[in-house]
Coordinates of C-alpha atoms and ligand atoms in Angstrom, one line a residue:
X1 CA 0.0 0.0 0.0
X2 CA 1.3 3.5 -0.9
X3 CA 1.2 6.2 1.7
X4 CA 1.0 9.5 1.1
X5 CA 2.8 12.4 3.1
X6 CA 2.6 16.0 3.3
X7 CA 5.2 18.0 3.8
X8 CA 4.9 21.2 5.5
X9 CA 8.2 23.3 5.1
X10 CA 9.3 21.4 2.2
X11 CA 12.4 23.9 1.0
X12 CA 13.9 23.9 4.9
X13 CA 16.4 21.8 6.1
X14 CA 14.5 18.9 7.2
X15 CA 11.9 18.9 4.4
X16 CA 14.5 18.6 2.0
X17 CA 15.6 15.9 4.2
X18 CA 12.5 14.4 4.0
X19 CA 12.3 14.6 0.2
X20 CA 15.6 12.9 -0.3
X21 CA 14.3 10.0 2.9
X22 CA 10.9 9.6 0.4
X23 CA 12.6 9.6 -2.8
X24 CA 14.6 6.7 -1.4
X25 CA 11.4 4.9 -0.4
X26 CA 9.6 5.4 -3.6
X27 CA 7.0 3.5 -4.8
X28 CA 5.8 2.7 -1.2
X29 CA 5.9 6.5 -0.5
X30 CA 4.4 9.3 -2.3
X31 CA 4.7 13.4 -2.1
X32 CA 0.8 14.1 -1.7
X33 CA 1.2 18.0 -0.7
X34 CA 3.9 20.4 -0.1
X35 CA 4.5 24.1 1.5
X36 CA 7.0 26.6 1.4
X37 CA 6.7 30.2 3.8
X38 CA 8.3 31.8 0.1
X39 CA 11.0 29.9 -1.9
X40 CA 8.7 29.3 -4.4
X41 CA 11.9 28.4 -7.1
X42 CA 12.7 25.4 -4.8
X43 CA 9.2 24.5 -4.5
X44 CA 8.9 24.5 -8.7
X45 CA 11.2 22.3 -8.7
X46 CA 9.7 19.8 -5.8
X47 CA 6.3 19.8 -7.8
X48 CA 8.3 18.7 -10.8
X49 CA 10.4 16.2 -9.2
X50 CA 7.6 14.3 -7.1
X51 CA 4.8 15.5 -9.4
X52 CA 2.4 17.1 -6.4
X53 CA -0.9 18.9 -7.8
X54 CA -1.6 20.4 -4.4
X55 CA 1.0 22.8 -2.6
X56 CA 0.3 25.7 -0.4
X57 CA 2.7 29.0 -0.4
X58 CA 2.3 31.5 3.1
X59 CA 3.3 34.3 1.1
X60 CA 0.7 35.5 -1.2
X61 CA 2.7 37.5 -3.9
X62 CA 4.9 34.5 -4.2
X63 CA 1.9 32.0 -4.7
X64 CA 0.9 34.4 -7.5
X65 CA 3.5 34.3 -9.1
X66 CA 3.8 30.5 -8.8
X67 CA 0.8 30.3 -10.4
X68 CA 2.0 31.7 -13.3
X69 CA 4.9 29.4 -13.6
X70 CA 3.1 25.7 -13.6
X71 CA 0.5 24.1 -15.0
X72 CA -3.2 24.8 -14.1
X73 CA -3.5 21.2 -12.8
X74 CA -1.5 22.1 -9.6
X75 CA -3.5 23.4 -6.9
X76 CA -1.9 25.9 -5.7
X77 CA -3.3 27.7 -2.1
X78 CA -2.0 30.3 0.2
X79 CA -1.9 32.0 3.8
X80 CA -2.5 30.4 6.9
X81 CA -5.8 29.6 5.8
X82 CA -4.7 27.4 2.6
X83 CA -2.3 25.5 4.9
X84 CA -5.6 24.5 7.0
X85 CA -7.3 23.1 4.5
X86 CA -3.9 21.7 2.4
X87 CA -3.5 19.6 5.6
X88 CA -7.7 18.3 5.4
X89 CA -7.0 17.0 1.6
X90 CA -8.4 13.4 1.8
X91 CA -5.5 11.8 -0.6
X92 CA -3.2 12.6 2.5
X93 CA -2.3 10.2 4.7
X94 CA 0.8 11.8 6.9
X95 CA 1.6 15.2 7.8
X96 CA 5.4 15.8 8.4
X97 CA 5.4 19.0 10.4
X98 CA 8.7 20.7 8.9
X99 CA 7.8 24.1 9.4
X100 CA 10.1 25.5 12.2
X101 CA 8.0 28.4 14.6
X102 CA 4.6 29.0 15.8
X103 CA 3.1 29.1 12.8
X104 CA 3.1 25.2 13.1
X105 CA 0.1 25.8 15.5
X106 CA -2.8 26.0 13.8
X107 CA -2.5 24.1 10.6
X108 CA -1.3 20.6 13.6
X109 CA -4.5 21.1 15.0
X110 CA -6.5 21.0 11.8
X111 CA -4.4 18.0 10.4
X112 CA -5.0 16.7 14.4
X113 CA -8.9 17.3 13.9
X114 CA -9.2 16.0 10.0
X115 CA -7.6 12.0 11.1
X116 CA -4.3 12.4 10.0
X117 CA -0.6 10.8 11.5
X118 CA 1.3 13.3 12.4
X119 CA 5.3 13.1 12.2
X120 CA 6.3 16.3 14.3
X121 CA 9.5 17.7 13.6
X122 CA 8.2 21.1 14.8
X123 CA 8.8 21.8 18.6
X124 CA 7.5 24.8 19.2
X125 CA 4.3 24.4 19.0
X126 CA 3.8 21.3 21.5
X127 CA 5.8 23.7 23.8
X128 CA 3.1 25.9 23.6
X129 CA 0.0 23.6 23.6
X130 CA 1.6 20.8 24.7
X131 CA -1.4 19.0 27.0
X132 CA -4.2 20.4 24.4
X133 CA -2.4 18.9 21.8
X134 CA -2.1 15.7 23.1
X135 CA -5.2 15.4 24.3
X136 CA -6.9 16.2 21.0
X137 CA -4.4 13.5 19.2
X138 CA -6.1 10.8 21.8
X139 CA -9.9 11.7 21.0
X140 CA -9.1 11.7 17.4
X141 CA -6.5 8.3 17.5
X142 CA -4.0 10.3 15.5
X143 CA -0.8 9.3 16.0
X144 CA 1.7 11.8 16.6
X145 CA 5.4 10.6 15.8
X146 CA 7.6 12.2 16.9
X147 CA 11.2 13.4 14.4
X148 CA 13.5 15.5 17.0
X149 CA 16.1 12.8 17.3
X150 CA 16.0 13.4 21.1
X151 CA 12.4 12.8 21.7
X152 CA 12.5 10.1 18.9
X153 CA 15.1 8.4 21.0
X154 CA 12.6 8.7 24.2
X155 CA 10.3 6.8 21.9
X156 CA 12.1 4.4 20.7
X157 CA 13.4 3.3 24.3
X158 CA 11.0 3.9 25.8
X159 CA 9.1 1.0 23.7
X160 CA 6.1 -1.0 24.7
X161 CA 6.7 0.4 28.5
X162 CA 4.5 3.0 30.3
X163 CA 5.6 5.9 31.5
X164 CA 5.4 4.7 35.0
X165 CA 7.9 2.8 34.9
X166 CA 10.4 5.1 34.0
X167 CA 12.7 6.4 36.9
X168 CA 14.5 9.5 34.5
X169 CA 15.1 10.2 31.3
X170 CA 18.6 11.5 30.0
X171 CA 17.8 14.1 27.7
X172 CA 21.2 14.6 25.7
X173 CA 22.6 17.7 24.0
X174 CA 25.6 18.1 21.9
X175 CA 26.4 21.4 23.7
X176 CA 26.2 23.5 20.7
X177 CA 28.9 25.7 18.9
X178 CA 29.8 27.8 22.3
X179 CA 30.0 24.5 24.6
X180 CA 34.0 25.5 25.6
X181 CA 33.8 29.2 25.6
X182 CA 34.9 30.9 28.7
X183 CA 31.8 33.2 30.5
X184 CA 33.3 36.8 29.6
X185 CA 33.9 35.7 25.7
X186 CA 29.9 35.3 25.3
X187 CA 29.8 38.9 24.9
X188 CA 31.5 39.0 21.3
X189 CA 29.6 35.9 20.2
X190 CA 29.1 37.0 16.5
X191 CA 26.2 35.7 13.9
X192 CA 29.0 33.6 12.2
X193 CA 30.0 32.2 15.2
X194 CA 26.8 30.6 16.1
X195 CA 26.2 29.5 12.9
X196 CA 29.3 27.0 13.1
X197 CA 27.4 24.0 14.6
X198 CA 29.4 20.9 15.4
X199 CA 27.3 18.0 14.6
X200 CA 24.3 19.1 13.1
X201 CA 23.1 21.2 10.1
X202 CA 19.8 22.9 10.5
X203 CA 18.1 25.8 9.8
X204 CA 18.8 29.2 11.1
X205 CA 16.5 29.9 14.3
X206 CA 17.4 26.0 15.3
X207 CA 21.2 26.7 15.8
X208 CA 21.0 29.7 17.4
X209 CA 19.0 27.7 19.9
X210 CA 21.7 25.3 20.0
X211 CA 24.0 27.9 21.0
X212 CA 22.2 29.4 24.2
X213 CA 20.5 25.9 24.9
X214 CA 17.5 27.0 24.4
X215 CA 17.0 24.4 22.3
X216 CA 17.2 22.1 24.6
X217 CA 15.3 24.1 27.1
X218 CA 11.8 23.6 24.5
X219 CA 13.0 19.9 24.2
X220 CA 13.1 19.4 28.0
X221 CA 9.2 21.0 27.5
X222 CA 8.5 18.5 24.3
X223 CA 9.5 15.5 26.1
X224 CA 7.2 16.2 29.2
X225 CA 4.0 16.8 27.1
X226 CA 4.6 14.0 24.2
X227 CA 5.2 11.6 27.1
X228 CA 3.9 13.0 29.9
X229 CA 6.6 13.2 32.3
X230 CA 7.0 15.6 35.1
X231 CA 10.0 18.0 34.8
X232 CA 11.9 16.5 38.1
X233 CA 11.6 13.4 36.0
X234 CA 14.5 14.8 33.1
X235 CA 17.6 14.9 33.6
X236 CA 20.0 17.3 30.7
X237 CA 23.1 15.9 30.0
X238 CA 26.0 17.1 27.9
X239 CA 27.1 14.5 25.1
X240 CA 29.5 16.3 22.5
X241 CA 29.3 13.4 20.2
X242 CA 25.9 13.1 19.7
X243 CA 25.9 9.6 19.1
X244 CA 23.1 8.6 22.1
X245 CA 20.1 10.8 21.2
X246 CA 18.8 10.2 24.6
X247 CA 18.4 7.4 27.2
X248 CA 15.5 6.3 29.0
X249 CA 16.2 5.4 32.9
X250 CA 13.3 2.3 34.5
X251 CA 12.8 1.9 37.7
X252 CA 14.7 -1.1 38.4
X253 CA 17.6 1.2 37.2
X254 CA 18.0 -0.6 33.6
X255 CA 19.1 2.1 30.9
X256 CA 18.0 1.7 26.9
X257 CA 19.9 4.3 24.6
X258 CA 18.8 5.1 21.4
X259 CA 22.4 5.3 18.8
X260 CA 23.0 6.4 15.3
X261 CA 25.0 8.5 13.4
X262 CA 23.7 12.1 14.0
X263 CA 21.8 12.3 10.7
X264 CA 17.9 13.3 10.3
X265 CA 17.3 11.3 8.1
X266 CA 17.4 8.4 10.8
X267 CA 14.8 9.6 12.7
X268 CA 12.9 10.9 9.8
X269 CA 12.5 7.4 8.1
X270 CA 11.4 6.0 11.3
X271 CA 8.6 8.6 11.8
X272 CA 7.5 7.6 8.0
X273 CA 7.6 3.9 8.3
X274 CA 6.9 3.0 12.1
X275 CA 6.2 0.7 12.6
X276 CA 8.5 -1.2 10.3
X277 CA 12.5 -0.3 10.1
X278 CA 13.7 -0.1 6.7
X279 CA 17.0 -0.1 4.6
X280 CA 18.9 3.1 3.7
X281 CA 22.5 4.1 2.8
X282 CA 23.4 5.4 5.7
X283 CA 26.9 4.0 7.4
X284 CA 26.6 2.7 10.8
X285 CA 28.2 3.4 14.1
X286 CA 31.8 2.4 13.6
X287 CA 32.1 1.4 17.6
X288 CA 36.0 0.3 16.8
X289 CA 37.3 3.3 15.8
X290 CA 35.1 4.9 18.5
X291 CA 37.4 5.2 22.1
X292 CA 35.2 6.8 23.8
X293 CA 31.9 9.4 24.7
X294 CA 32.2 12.2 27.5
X295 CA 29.1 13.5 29.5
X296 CA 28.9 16.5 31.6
X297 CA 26.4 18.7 33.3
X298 CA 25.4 21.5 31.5
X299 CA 26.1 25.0 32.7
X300 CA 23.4 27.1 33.8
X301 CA 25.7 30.3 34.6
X302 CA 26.6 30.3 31.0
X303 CA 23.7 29.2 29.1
X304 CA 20.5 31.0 31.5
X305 CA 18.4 29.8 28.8
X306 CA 18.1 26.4 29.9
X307 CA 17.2 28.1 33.5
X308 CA 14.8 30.2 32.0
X309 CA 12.9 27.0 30.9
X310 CA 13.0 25.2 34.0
X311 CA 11.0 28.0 35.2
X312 CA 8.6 28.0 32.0
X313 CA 8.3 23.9 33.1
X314 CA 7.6 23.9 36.7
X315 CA 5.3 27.0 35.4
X316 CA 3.4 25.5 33.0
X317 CA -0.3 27.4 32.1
X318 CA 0.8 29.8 29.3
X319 CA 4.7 30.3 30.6
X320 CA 5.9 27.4 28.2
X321 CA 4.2 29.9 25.0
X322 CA 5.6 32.9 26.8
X323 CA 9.1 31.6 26.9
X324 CA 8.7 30.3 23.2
X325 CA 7.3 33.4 21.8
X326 CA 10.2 35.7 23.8
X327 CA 12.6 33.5 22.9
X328 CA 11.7 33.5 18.9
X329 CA 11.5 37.3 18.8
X330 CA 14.9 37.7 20.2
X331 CA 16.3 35.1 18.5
X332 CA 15.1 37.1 15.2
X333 CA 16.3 40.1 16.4
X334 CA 19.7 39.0 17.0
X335 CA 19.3 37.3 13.3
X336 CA 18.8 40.8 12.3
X337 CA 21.8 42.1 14.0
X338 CA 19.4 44.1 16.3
X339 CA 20.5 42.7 19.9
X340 CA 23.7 41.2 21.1
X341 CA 24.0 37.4 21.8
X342 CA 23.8 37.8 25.7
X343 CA 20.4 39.7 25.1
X344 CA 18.6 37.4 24.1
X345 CA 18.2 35.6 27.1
X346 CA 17.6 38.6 29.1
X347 CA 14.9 39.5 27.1
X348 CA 13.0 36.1 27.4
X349 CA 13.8 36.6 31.5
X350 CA 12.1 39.8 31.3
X351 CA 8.7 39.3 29.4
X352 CA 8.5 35.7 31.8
X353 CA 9.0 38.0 34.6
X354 CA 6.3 40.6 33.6
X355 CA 3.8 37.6 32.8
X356 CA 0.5 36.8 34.6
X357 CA 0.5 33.1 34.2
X358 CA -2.8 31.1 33.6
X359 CA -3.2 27.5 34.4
X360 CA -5.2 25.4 32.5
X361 CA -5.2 27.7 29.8
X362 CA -7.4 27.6 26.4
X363 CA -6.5 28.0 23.2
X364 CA -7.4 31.5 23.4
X365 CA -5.3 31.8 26.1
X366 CA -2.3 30.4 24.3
X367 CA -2.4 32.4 21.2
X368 CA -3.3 35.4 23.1
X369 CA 0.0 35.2 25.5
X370 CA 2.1 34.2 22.6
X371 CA 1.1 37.8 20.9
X372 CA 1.5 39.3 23.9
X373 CA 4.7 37.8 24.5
X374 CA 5.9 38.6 21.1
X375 CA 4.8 42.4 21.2
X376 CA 6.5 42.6 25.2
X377 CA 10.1 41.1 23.6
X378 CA 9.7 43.6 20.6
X379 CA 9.0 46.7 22.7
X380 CA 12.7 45.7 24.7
X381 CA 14.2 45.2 21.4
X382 CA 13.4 48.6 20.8
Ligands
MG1 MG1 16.8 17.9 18.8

């Protein structure tokens, strides 16, 4: 049987991952739907390659002139609105959530609410909705798989056992770029500088998150809503080789590890054929030329990110979408060459400070302290 996947976020890093995972997989896997936020020259050349007759571009000049440049068979819809229903279309079968942001939001939900798998690359917005999310996933019995290699590593050892019988979980992080650089350096940290990741290569907003932690600071947030741990129950650990993707602690003090090659396209393939584990190209582990892995504790004084969301997880309520929404305006802004590295944190610190949290919070809620987190980090930009 053939299964069809959507791709949301097709020209980003792991779209284009995914693209070259599916075109490995073809005939059992098929391109159903794509989106781009605006590289529609990329795109063109997606629709060609996997011929897809329904794709949705955010940007509405740049779906206009799309339109122009294939043929009329190709369905071509826009804004956040044409993502909702892209997401609905009945030949679809699989949603990969590629889209990095909180623009993921509202298009998961509807592809939550119209039956379809999810494979959820996109962290931010479980960060933000986390309990909603999953609890909407369980009414309509939409699985929701999940393709950060960290929390695809929780998965995976986590296996056929429940999550009471977990003791901890070792969350693991490479360390990012600025892992060895002395506290008064972080002051000069440059663009180019963060850009320079070790062991990974991902988008832009991603690595700069690997740099300050953050990144691991949402994941700590991801892995406690997708498999409802509490936050005393994860433990970070430091593992510059990024071989175990994380490790899953039982109560009668066994450990299962989850090890590959740090590639996406490992966990990516997994999300898409899950249950079953199929062939690629992709070397192993070479464990004999391997002499050893370090692990260390990560360092709060130099990356107050990761503080920032501990707070945001014994929090909870809207704080998680506060953090996330700070966090992603600073993190543009320093993109932008607006604020310095150190900023960025400080900002995010701030806006948490200045929040009223709600528990239990709707949807409404959500979205409302996400703007009002956004316009908060802007106004200190400023
Ligand atoms: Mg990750």
């Amino acid at each position: 049987m053939v299964k069809n996947i959507a791709i949301l976020g097709s020209s980003g890093s792991i779209g284009q991952s995914t693209l070259e995972v599916i075109r490995s997989l073809r005939p059992e896997f098929k391109v159903a739907a794509l989106s781009v936020s605006s590289d529609i020259v990329k795109l063109k050349q997606q629709i060609g390659e996997f011929g897809v007759r329904l794709v949705c571009v955010r940007d509405e000049k740049n779906a206009h002139r799309l339109r122009a440049q294939v043929s009329s068979s190709v369905k071509i819809l826009c804004g956040d609105d044409g993502l909702k229903e892209l997401v609905k279309d009945k030949q679809i079968d699989q949603v990969m959530f590629a889209v990095s942001g909180s623009a993921a939001l509202s298009p998961l939900i509807s592809a939550i609410e119209a039956g379809k798998d999810i494979a959820l690359a996109n962290k931010e917005a479980i960060v933000m909705a986390g309990p909603m999310i999953m609890r909407l996933a369980k009414k309509h019995k939409v699985n929701l798989l999940p393709v950060d290699s960290e929390q695809s590593a929780i998965w995976q050892s986590l296996g056929a056992q429940n999550t009471e019988d977990v003791r901890r979980i070792y969350l693991t992080a490479s360390g990012g770029p600025l892992r060895n650089l002395p506290r008064n350096k972080f002051k000069q940290v440059t663009i180019e500088d963060v850009l320079r990741h070790p062991r990974w290569k991902m988008g832009q907003k991603i690595t700069v998150d690997s740099a300050t932690l953050m990144n691991k600071g949402l994941e700590l947030l991801e892995a406690m809503f997708l498999f409802n741990l509490g936050v005393n129950k994860i433990k970070i650990l430091i593992h510059p080789e990024a071989l175990i993707h994380s490790m899953v602690e039982f109560n009668d003090g066994v450990v299962m590890a989850q090890l590959s090659v740090p590639d996406m396209r490992i966990p990516i393939q997994y999300a898409l054929t899950y249950p079953k584990r199929l062939k690629n190209s992709l070397a192993g582990i070479d464990f004999y030329s391997l002499s050893k892995m370090h692990f260390e504790k990560p360092d709060l004084k130099r990356f107050p990110s990761l503080g920032l969301a501990y707070w945001a997880a014994e929090s909870l309520g809207t704080m998680p979408a506060v953090l996330n929404a700070a966090n992603e305006e600073s993190v543009n802004s320093f993109l932008n060459r607006k604020i310095n590295f150190l900023t960025i944190p400080k900002i995010v610190e701030k806006v948490m400070r200045r929040h009223e949290n709600k528990v239990n919070p709707s949807l409404r809620d959500i979205i409302f302290a996400d703007a009002w987190a956004r316009e908060e980090a802007m106004r200190l930009v400023h």
